[in-house]
Tab-separated table of C-alpha atoms in Angstrom:
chain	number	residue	atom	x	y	z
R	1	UNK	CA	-12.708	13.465	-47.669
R	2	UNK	CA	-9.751	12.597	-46.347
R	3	UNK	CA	-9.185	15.567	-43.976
R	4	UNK	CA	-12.276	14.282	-42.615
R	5	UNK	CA	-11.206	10.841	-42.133
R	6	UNK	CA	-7.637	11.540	-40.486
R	7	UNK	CA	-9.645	14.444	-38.153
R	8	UNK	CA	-11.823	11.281	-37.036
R	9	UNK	CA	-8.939	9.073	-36.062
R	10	UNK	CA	-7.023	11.873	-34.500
R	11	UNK	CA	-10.379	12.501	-32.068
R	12	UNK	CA	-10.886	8.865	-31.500
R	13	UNK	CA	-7.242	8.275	-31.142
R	14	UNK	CA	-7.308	11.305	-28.150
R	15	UNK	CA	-10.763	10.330	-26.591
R	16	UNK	CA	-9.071	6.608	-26.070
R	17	UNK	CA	-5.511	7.901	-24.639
R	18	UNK	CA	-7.451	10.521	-22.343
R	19	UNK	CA	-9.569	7.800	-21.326
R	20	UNK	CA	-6.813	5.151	-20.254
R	21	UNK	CA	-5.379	8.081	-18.536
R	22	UNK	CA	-8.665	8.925	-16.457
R	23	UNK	CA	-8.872	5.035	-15.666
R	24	UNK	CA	-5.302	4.396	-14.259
R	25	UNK	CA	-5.074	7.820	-12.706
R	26	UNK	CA	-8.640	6.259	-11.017
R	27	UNK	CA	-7.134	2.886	-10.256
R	28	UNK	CA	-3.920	4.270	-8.881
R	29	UNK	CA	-5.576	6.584	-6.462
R	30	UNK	CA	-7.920	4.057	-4.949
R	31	UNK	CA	-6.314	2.135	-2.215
R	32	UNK	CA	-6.440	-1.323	-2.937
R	33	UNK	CA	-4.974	-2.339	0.353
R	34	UNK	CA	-6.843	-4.161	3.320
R	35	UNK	CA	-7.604	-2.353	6.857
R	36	UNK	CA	-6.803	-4.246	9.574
R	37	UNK	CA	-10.433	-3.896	11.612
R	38	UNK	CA	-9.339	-6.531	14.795
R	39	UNK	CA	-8.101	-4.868	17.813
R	40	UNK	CA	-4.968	-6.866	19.160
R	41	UNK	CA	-5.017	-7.431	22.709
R	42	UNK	CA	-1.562	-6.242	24.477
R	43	UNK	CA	-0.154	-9.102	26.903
R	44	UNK	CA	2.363	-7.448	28.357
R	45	UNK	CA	3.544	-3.372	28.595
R	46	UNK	CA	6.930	-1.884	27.240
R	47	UNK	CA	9.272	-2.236	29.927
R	48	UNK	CA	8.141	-5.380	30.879
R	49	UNK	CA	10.986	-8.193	30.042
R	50	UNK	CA	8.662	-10.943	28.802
R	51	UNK	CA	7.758	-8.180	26.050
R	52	UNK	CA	11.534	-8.182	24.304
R	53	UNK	CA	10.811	-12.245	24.607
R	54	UNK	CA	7.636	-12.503	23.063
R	55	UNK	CA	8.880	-9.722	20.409
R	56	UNK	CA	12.178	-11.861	19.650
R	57	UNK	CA	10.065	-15.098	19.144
R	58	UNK	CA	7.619	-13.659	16.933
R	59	UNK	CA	10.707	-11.682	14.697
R	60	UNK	CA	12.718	-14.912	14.568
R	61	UNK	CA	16.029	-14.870	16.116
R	62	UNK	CA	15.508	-14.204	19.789
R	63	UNK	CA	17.071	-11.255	21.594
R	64	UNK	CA	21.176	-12.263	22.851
R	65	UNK	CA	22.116	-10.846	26.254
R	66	UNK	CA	23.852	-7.907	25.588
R	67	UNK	CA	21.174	-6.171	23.033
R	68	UNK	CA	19.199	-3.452	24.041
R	69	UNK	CA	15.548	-2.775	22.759
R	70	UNK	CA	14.056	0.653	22.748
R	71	UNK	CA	10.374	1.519	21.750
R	72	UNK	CA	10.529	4.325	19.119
């Protein structure tokens, strides 16, 4: 009888743990993250100088004389 029992909890104890598993293997392979679906309109091209301004103002500090900027 009690060979029974403990064979019971052993299966119910491995059907749960398989189960979490399936569920945050699941979880973790769905991406949770948003797509940006706007297109952004371009104002000005690379080698244009107001681009390095713009670019500076929307980082924070602006560009000093002196740096350089190069599109990777």
């Amino acid at each position: 009888m009690r060979s029974v029992l403990r064979n019971r909890v052993w299966w119910v104890l491995v059907t749960v743990i398989v189960t979490l598993a399936v569920v945050l293997l699941g979880l973790n392979l769905t991406s949770g993250e948003k797509k940006i679906e706007r297109h952004i309109e371009r104002l000005y091209a690379l080698d244009d100088p107001r681009f390095g301004e713009e670019l500076g103002v929307l980082l924070g500090p602006p560009f000093l004389p002196g740096n350089r900027v190069k599109a990777l």
